[in-house]
mmCIF file of C-alpha atoms in Angstrom:
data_model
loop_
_atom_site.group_PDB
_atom_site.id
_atom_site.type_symbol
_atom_site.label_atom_id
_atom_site.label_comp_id
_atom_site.label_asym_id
_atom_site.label_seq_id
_atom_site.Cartn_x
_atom_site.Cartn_y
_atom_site.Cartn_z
ATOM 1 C CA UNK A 8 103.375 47.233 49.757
ATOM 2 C CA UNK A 9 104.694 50.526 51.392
ATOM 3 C CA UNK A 10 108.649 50.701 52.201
ATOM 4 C CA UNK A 11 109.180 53.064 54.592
ATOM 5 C CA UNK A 12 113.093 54.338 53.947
ATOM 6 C CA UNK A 13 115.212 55.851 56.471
ATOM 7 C CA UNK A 14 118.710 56.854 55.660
ATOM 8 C CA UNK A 15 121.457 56.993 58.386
ATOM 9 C CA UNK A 16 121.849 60.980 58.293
ATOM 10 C CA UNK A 17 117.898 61.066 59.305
ATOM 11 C CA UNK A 18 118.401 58.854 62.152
ATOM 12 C CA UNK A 19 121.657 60.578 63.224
ATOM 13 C CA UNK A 20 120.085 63.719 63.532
ATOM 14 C CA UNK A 21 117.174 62.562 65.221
ATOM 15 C CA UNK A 22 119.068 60.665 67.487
ATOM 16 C CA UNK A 23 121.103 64.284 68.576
ATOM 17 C CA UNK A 24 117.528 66.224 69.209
ATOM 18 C CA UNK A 25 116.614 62.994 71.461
ATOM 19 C CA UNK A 26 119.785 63.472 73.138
ATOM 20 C CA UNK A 27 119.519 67.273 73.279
ATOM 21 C CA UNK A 28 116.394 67.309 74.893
ATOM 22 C CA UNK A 29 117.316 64.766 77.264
ATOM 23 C CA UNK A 30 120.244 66.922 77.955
ATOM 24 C CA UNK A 31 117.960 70.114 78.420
ATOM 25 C CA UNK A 32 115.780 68.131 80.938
ATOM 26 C CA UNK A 33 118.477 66.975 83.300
ATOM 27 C CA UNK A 34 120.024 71.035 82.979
ATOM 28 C CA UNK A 35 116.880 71.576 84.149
ATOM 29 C CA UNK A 36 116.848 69.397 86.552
ATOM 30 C CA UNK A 37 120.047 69.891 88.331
ATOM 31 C CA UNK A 38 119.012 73.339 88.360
ATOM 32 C CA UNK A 39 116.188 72.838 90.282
ATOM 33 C CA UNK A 40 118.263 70.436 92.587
ATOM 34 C CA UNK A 41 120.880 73.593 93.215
ATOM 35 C CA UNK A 42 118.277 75.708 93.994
ATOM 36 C CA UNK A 43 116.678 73.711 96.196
ATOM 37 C CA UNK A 44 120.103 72.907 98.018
ATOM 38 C CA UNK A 45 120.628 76.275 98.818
ATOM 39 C CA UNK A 46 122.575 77.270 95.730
ATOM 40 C CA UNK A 47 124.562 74.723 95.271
ATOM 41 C CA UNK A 48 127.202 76.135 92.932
ATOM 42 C CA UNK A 49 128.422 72.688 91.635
ATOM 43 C CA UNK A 50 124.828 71.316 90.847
ATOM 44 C CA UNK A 51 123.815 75.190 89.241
ATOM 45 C CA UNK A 52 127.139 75.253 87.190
ATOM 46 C CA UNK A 53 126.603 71.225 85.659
ATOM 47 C CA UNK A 54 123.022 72.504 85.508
ATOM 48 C CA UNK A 55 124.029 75.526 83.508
ATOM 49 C CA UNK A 56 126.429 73.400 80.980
ATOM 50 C CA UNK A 57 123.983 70.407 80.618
ATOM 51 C CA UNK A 58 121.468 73.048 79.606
ATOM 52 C CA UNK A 59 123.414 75.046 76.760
ATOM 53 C CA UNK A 60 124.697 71.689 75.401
ATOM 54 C CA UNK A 61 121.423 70.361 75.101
ATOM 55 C CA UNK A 62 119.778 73.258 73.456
ATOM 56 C CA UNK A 63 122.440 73.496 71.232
ATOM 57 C CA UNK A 64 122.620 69.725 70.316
ATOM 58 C CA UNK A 65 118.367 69.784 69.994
ATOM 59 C CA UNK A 66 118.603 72.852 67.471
ATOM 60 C CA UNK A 67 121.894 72.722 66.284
ATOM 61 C CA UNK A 68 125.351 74.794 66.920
ATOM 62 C CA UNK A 69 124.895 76.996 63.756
ATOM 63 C CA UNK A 70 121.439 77.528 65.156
ATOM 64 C CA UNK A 71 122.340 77.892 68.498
ATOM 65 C CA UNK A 72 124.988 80.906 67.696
ATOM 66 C CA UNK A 73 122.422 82.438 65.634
ATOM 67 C CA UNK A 74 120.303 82.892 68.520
ATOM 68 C CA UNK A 75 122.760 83.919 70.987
ATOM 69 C CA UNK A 76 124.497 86.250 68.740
ATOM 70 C CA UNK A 77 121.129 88.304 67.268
ATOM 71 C CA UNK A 78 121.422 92.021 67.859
ATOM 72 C CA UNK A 79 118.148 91.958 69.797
ATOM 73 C CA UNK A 80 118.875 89.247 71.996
ATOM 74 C CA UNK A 81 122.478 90.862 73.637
ATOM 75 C CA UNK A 82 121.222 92.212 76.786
ATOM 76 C CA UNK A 83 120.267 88.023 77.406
ATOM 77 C CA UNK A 84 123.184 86.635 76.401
ATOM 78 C CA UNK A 85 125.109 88.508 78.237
ATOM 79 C CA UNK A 86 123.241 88.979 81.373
ATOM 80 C CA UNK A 87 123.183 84.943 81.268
ATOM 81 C CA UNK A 88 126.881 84.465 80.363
ATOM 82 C CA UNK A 89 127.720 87.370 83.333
ATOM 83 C CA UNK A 90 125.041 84.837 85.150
ATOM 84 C CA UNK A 91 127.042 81.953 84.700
ATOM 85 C CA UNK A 92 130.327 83.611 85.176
ATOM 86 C CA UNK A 93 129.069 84.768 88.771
ATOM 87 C CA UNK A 94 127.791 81.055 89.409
ATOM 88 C CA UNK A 95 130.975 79.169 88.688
ATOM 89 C CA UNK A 96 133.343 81.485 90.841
ATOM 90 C CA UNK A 97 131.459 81.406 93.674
ATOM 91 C CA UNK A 98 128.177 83.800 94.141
ATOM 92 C CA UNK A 99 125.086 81.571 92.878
ATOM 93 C CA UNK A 100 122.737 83.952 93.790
ATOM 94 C CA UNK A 101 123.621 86.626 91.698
ATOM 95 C CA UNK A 102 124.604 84.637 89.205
ATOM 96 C CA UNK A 103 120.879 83.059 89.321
ATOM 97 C CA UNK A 104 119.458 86.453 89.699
ATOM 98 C CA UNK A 105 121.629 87.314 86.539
ATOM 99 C CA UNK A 106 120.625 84.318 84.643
ATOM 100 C CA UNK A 107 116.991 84.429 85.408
ATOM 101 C CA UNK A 108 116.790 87.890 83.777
ATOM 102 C CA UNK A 109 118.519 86.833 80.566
ATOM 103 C CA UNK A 110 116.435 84.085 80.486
ATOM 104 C CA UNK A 111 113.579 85.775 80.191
ATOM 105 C CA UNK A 112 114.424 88.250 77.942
ATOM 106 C CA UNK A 113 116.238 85.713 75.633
ATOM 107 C CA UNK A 114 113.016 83.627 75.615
ATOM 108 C CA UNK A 115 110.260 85.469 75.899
ATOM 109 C CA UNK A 116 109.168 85.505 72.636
ATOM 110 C CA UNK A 117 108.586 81.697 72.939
ATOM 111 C CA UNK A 118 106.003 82.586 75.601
ATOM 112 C CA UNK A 119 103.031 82.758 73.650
ATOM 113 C CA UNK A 120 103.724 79.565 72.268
ATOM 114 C CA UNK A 121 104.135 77.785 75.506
ATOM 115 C CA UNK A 122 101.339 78.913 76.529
ATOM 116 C CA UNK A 123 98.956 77.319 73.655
ATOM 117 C CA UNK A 124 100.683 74.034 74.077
ATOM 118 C CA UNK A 125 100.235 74.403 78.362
ATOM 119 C CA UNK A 126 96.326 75.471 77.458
ATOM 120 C CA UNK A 127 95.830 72.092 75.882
ATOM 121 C CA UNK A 128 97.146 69.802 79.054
ATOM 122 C CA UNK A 129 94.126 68.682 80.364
ATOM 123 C CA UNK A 130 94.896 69.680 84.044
ATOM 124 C CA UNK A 131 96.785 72.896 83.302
ATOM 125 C CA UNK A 132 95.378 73.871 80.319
ATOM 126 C CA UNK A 133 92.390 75.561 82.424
ATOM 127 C CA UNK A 134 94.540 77.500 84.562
ATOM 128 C CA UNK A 135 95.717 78.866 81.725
ATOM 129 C CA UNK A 136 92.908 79.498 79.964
ATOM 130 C CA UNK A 137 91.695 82.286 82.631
ATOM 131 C CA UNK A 138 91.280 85.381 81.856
ATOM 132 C CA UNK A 139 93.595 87.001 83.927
ATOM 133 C CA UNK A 140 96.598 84.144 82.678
ATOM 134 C CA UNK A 141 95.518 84.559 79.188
ATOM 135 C CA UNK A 142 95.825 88.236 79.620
ATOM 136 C CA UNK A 143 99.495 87.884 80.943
ATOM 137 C CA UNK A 144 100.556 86.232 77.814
ATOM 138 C CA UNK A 145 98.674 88.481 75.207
ATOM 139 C CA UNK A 146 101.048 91.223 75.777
ATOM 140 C CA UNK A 147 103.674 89.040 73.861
ATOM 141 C CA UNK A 148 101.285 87.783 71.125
ATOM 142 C CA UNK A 149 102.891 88.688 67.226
ATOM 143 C CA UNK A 150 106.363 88.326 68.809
ATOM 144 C CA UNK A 151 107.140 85.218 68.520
ATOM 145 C CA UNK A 152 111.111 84.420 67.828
ATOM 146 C CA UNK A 153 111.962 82.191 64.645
ATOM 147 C CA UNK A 154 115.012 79.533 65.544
#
């Protein structure tokens, strides 16, 4: 007979990634919900906190400042902190505009990957699969960013 063991500091840590990644989902979600109220600065900002604290309970906070605070990845964190800034005090849409760019350039080396998980949806995957998509995404091929 087999006896599968599972100590309490495994389950505690899965139990903060579930968490985290439910937290990342609803950031993402009230996100969406500002933007498509009109830029909603309340449902951006709770959208914007909900967001970091799930990324940073799914990888970790040593992780998480790691990340942030990489030489290479400055211009993001910035542009997305600036992004923020500009969101709580009043102007979502350059604080969107803000945090959209350091979005992408803090995460674009996770593109590639993305993209061969998206290529094996069955419904997606053969949009993605196109030429011209495929072609989109081999520019960032070799790059991608270690957490």
């Amino acid at each position: 007979m087999v006896s599968f063991e599972m100590n309490d500091r495994k389950s505690e840590l899965q139990s903060y990634s579930e968490i985290g990644l439910g937290l990342t989902g609803f950031g993402i979600f009230f996100t969406f919900l500002g933007i498509i109220f009109f830029f909603d600065k309340g449902l951006l900002a709770m959208g914007n906190i909900l967001f970091i604290s799930g990324v940073s309970l799914s990888i970790g906070l040593k992780s998480t400042m790691q990340f942030f605070m990489k030489r290479q990845n400055f211009k993001g964190t910035i542009s997305f902190g600036l992004g923020f800034f500009f969101v709580v005090i009043g102007w979502p849409i350059i604080g969107m505009i803000l945090e959209t760019y350091g979005f992408i350039v803090l995460f674009s080396g996770f593109w590639p990957t993305l993209a061969v998980f998206i290529q094996r949806i069955p419904i997606l995957g053969w949009v993605f699969q196109l030429p011209f998509v495929r072609s989109l995404f081999d520019k960032y091929r070799g790059k991608r960013v270690p957490v």
